[in-house]
Coordinates of C-alpha atoms in Angstrom, one line a residue:
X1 CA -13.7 -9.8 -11.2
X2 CA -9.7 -8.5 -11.3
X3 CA -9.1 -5.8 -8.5
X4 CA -6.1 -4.5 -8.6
X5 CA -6.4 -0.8 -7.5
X6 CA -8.4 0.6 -4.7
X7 CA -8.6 3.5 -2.5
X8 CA -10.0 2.7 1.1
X9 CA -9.8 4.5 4.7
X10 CA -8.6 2.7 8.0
X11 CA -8.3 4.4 11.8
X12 CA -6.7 2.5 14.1
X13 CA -8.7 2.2 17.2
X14 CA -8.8 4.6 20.0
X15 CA -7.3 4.4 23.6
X16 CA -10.0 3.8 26.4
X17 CA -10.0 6.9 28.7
X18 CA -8.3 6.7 32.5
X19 CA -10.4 6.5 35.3
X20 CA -10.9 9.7 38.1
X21 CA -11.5 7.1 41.6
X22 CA -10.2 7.0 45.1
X23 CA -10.0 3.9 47.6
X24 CA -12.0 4.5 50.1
X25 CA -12.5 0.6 51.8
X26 CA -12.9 0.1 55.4
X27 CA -9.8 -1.0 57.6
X28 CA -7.8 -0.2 54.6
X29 CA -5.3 2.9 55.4
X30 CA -3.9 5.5 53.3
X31 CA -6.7 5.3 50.4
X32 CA -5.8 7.6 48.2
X33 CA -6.1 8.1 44.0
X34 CA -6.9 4.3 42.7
X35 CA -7.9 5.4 39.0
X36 CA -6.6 2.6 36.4
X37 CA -5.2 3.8 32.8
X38 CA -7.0 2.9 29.8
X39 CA -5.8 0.2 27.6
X40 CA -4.4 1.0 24.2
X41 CA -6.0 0.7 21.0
X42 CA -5.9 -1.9 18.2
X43 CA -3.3 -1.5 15.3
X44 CA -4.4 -1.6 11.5
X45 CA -2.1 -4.5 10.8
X46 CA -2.2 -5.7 6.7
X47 CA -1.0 -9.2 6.3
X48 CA -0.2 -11.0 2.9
X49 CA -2.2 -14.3 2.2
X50 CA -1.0 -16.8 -0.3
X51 CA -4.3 -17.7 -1.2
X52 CA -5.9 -14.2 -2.4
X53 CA -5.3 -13.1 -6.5
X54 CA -7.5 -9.8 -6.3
X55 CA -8.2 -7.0 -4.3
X56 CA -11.9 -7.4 -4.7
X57 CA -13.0 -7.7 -1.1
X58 CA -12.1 -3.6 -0.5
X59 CA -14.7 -3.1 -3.3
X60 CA -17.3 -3.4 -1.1
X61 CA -16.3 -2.2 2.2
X62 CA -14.0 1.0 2.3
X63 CA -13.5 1.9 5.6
X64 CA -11.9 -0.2 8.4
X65 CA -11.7 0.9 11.9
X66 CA -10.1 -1.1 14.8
X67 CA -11.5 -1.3 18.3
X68 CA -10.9 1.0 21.0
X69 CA -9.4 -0.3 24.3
X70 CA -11.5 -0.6 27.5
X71 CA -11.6 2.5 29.9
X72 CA -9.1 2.2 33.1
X73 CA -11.6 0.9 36.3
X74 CA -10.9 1.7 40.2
X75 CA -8.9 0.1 42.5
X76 CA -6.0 1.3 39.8
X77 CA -7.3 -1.6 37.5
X78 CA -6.3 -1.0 33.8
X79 CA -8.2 -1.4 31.0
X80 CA -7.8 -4.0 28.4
X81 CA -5.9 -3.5 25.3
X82 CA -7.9 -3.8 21.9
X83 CA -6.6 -6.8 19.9
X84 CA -5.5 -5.3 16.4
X85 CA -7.7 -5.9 13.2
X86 CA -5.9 -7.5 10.7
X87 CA -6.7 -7.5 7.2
X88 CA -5.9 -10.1 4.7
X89 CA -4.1 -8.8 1.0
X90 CA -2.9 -11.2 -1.5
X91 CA 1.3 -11.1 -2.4
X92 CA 2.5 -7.9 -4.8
X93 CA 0.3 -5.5 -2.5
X94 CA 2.1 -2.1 -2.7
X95 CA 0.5 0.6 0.3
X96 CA 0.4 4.3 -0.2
X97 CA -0.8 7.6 1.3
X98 CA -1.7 8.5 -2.2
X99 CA -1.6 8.1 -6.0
X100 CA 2.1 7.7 -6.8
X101 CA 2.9 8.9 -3.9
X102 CA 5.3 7.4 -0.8
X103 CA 5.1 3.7 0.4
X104 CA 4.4 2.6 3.6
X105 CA 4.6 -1.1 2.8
X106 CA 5.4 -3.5 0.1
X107 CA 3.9 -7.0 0.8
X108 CA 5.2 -9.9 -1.2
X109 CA 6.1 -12.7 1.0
X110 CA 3.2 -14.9 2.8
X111 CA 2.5 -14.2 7.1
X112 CA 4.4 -10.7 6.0
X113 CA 2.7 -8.3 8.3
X114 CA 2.9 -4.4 8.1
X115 CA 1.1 -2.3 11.1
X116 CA -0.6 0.8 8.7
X117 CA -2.2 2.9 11.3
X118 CA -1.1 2.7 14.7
X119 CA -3.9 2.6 17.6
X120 CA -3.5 5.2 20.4
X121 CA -2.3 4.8 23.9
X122 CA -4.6 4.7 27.0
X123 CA -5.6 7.8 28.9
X124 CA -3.9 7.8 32.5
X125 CA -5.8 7.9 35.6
X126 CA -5.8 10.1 38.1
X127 CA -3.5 7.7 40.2
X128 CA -0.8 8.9 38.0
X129 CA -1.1 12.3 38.5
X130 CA -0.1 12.6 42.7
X131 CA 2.6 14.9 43.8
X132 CA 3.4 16.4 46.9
X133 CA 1.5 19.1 46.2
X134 CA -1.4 17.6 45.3
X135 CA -1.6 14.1 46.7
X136 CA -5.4 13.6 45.4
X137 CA -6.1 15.1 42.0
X138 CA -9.1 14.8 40.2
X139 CA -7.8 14.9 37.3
X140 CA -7.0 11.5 34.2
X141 CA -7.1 11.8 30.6
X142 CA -9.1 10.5 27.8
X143 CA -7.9 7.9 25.5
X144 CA -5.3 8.7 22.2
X145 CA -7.2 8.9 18.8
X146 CA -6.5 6.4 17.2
X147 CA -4.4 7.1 13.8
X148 CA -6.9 7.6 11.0
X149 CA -5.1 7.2 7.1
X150 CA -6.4 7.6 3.5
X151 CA -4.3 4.4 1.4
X152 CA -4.0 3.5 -2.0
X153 CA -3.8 -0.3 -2.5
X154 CA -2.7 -1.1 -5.6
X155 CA -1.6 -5.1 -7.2
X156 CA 1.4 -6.1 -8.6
X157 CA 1.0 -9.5 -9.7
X158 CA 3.6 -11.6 -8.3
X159 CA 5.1 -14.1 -11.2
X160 CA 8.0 -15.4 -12.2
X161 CA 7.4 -15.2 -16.1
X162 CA 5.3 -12.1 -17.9
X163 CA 3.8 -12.7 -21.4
X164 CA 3.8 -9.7 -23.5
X165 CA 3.3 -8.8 -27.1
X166 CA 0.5 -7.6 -29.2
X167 CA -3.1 -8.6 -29.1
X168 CA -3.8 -11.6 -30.9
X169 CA -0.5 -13.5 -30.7
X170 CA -1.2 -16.6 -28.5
X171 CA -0.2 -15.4 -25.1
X172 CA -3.3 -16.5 -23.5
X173 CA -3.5 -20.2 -26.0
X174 CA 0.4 -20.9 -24.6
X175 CA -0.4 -20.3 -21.0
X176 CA -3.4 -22.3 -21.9
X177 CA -1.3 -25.4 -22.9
X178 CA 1.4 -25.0 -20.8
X179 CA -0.2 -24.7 -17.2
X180 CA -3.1 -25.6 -16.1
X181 CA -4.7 -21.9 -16.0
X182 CA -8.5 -21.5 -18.5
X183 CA -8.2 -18.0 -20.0
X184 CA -10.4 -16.5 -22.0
X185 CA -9.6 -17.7 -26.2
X186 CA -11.2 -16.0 -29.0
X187 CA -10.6 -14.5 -32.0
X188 CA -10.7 -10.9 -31.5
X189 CA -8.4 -8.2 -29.9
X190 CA -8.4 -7.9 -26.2
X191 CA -9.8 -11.0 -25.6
X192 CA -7.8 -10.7 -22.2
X193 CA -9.0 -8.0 -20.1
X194 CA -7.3 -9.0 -16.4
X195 CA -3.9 -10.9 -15.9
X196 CA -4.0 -14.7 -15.9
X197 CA -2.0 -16.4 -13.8
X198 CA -0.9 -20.1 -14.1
X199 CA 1.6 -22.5 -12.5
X200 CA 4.2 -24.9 -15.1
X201 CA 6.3 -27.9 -14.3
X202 CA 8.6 -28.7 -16.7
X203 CA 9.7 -32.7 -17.6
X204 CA 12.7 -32.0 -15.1
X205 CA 10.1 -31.2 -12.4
X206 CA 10.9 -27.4 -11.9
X207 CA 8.1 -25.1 -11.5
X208 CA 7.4 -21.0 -12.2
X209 CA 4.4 -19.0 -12.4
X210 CA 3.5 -17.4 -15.6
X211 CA 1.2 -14.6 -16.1
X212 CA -0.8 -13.8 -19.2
X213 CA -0.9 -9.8 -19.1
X214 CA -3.0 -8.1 -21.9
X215 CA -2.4 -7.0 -24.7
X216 CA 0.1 -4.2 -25.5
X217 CA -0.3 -1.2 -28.1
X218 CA 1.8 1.6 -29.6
X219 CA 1.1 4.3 -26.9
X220 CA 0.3 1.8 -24.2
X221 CA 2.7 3.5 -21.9
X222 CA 0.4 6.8 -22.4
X223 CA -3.0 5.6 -21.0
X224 CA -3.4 4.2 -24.9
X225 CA -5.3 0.9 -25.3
X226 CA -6.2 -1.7 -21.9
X227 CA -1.8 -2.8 -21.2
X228 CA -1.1 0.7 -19.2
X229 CA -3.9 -0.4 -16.6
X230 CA -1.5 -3.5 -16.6
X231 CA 2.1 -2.5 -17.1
X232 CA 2.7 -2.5 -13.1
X233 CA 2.3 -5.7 -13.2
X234 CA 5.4 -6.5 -15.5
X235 CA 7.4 -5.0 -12.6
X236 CA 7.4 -7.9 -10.7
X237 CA 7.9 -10.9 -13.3
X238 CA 12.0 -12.1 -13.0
X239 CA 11.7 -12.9 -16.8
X240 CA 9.7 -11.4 -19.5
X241 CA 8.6 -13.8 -22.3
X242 CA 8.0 -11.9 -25.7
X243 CA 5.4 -13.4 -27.9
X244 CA 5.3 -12.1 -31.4
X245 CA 3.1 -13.6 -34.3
X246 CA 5.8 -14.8 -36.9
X247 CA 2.5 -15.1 -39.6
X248 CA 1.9 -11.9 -39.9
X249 CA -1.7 -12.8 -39.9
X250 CA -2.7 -9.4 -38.5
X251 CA -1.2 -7.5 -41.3
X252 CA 1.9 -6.4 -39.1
X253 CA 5.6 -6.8 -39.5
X254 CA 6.7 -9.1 -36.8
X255 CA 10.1 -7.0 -36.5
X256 CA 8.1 -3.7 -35.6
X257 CA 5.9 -5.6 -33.2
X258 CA 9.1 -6.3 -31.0
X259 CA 10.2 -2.5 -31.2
X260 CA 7.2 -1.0 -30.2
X261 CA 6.4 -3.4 -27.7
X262 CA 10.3 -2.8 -26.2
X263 CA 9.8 1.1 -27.0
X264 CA 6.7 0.4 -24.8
X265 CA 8.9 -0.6 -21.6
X266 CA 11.2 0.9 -21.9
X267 CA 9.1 4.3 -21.6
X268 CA 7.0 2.9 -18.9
X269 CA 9.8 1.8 -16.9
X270 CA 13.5 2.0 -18.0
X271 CA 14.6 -1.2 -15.5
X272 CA 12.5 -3.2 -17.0
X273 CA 14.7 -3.1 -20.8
X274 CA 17.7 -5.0 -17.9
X275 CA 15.5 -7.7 -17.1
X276 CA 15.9 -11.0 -18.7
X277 CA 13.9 -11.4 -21.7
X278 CA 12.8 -14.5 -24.3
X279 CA 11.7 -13.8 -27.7
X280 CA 9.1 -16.7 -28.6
X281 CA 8.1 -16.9 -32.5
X282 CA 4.3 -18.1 -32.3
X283 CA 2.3 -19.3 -34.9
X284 CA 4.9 -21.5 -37.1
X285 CA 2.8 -23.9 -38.2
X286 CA 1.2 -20.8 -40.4
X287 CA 2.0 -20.4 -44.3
X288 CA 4.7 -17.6 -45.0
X289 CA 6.2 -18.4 -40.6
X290 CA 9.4 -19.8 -42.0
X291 CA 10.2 -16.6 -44.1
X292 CA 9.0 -14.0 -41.7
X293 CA 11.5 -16.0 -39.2
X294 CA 14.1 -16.0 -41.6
X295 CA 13.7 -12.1 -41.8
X296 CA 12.9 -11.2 -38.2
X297 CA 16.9 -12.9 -37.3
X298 CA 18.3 -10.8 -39.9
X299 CA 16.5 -7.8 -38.0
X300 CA 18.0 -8.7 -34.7
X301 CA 21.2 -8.0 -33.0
X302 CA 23.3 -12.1 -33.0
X303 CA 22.9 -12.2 -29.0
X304 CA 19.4 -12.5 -28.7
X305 CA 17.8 -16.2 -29.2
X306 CA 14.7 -16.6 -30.8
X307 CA 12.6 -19.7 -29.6
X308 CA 10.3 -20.9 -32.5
X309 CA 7.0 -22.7 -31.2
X310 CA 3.2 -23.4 -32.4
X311 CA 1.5 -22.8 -29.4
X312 CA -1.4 -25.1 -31.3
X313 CA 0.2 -27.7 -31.8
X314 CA 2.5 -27.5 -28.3
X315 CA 5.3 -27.9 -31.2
X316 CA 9.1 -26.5 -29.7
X317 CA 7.9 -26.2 -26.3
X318 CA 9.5 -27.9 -24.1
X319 CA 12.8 -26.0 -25.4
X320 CA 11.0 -22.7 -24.7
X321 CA 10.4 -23.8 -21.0
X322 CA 13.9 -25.3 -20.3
X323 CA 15.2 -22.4 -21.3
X324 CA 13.0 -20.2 -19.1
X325 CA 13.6 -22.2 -16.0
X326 CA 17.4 -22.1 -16.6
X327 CA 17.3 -18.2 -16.8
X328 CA 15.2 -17.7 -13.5
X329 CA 17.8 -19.5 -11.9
X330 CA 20.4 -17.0 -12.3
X331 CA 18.3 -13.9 -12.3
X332 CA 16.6 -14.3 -9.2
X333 CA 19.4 -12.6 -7.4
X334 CA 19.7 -10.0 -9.7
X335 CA 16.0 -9.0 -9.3
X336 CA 15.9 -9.3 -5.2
X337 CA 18.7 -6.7 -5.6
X338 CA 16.9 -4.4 -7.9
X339 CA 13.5 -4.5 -6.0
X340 CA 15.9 -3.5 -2.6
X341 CA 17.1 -0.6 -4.9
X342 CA 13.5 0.7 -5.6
X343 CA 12.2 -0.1 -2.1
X344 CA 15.1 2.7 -1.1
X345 CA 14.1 5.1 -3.5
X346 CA 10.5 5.0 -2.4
X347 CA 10.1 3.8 1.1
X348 CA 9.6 6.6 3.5
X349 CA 11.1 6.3 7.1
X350 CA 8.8 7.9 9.4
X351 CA 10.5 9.3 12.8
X352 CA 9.9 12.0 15.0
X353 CA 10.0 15.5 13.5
X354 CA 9.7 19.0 15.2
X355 CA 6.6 20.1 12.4
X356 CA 4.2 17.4 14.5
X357 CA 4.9 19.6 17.5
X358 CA 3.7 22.8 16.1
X359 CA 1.1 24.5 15.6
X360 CA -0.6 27.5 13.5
X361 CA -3.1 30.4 14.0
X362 CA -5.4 31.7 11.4
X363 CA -8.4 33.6 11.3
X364 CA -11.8 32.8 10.1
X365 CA -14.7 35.0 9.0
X366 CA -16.3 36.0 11.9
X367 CA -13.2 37.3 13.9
X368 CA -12.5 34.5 15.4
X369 CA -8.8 32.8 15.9
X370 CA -8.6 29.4 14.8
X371 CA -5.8 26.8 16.3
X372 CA -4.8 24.0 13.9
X373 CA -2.0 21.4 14.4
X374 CA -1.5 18.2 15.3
X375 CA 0.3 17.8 19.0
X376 CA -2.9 20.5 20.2
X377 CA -5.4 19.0 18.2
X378 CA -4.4 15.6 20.3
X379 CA -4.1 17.4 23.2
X380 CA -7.6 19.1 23.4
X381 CA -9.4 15.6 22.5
X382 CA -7.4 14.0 25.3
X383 CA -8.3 16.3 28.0
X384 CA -11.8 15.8 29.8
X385 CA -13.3 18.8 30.1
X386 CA -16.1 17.9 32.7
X387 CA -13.3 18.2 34.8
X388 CA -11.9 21.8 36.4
X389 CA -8.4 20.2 37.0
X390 CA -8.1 18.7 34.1
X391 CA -9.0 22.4 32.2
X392 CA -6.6 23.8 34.1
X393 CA -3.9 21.3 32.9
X394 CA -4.6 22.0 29.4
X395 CA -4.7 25.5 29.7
X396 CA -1.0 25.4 31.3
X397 CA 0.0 23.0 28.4
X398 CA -1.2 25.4 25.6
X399 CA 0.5 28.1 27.1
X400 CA 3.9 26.4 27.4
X401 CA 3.2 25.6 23.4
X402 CA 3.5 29.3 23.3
X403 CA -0.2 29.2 21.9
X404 CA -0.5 32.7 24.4
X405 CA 2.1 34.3 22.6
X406 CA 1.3 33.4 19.1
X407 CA -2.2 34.8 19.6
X408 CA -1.1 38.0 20.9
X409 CA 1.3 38.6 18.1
X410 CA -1.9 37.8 15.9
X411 CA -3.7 40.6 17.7
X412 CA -5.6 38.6 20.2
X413 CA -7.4 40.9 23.1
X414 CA -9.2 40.4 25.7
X415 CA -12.7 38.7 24.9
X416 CA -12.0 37.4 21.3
X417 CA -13.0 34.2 20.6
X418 CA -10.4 31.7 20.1
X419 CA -11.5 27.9 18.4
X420 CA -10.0 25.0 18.3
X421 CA -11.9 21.8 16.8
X422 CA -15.7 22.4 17.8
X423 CA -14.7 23.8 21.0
X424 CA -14.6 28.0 21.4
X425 CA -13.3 30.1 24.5
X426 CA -12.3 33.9 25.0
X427 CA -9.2 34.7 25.1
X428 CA -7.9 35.9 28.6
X429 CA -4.4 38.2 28.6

């Protein structure tokens, strides 16, 4: 089965908690705080391998979660870091926080890796906590959560060469007899439901991929017919091959076919009418070919080259494939530039902004206040509170946040409840 679009969740894993211990060995002076830090959690890392075609193994399993480091160990021993879970996509994998929405990473090249959600750092031990003032705290903090990330995954078939046209006009029977690739032939519409992908060698031994995409309709670029599940992956072809039927078998005029199939991309995506495109005249060796031909060129602007063949009878194609191997020599260029135009336009940089340190106050039904926000969110399920020292901290934290302040300009007294996550306190003034 052809996978190409998936929703799944990852978390990166969490940081192992730091350690409250003191040295207390014999003939040993000056024992003091010996609590290790935790190690750090595993990374999310996606990595392209050459041998995947689908995204079929996320049908089955939707979540991923890395592991968490080890927890920081006395004598100021640290924990062990996590080793990061890496998860294999095939080329042409586009990540992204939503439907249409930014990208995180574009993975087309093979061993390309792309860390997707970032595991958190270790809690410190109490070790790191000594001052002057207090030489021996009892005081360390839990491990970072690790970051936790709804994706979209979603394929873009990485080939050199796109077939497009209509149903019905040989796209599948010339990759067929062109490459070694076995897709589905009959004699009904749709016959190809998922993109076929096969690899030629010409005479001159130079090779492409082609991909058999199916077939387009009026409206296809509207949800209309099964081609707008597959127009992305046009995106990514160098050359586009247009197969129309010059028989007019189906009762259509070969001219209109190569409008609305044009009309088609160019409303899906208007790059795609600049990339290099073939017009191939299937079918010849059908009664009334020759005249349709004759017509169709009369149709067409003088600068565009029409490549008669009989996909059947392999008649005219070696021309056909000399002629596509000479054009993805000097386009390749052309479309490495274009895909580092669209990566600019959509590729978000993600650095440090003042919103992740806020925070915001609402309140809920019963009365109480409600904290929400990221930095305190992180902050309370760092803290250990089996500790006094370590509550103690946090309070002083929240309070240099200005949480104190915003409550009291929310009308916070004495007494009223104040929650953040599952835990609830009063609020002191």
């Amino acid at each position: 089965m052809f996978v190409d679009h998936v929703k799944i969740s990852i978390k990166g894993g969490d940081g192992g908690d730091g350690m409250v211990a003191f040295r207390r060995e014999k003939y040993v002076p000056n024992g003091g705080p010996a609590g290790g830090d935790g190690g750090r959690g595993g990374n999310v890392i996606f990595e392209v391998e050459e041998g995947l075609r689908t995204l079929m193994d996320f049908r089955y399993k939707r979540f991923f979660k890395a592991d968490r480091g080890d927890h920081g160990q006395s004598k100021n021993m640290h924990g062990r870091g996590a080793d990061d879970l890496i998860i294999k996509v095939p080329p042409g994998t586009v990540v992204m926080t939503e439907e249409d929405g930014p990208v995180l990473a574009d993975l087309v090249e093979h061993g390309q890796q792309a860390i997707i959600a970032k595991g958190g750092r270790g809690g410190r031990g109490n070790s790191r906590f000594t001052t002057p003032q207090n030489p021996a705290p009892e005081l360390s903090e839990k491990g970072e959560p690790g970051q936790e990330i709804e994706i979209v995954l979603e394929l873009k078939v990485l080939a050199d060469v796109g077939l497009v046209g209509f149903p019905s006009v040989g796209k599948s029977t010339l990759l067929s007899v062109v490459s070694a690739a076995k897709p589905k032939i009959a004699a009904y519409h749709f016959t190809t439901i998922v993109p076929n992908l096969g690899m030629v060698e010409t005479t001159d031994h130079r090779s492409f991929a082609m991909a058999d995409l199916p077939g387009l309709i009026e409206g296809a670029s509207q949800g209309i017919g099964l081609g707008h599940q597959f127009l992305r992956h046009i995106e990514r072809t160098r050359v586009i091959v247009h197969v129309i039927d010059m028989s007019g078998i189906e009762g259509r005029d070969p001219f209109e076919d190569y409008v609305t199939i044009n009309d088609e991309l160019r409303q899906y995506n208007l790059r795609l009418t600049e990339r290099p495109q073939l017009v191939v005249a299937n079918k010849m060796d059908m009664p009334d070919s020759e005249e349709n031909l004759a017509e169709f060129r009369k149709k067409l602007p003088e600068d565009v080259k029409v490549f008669p063949i009989s996909a059947l009878s392999r008649k005219g194609l070696n021309e056909l494939l000399f002629a596509i191997a000479d054009l993805l020599e000097v386009t390749e260029d052309f479309l490495l530039h274009e895909m580092d135009e669209e990566e600019s336009d959509k590729t978000v940089l993600y650095k440090h902004t003042s919103e992740r340190e806020g925070f915001d106050v609402t309140r809920d039904d019963d009365g109480a206040f409600v904290l929400t926000g990221f930095s305190l969110e992180r902050l309370f399920k760092m803290t250990d509170f089996s500790r006094e020292d370590s509550i103690r901290r946090f309070a002083r934290q929240m309070r240099g946040m200005g949480v104190d302040e915003a409550l009291r300009e929310k009308g916070a007294e004495n007494g009223d409840i104040v929650r953040l996550l599952e835990f609830e306190f009063e609020f002191m003034d």
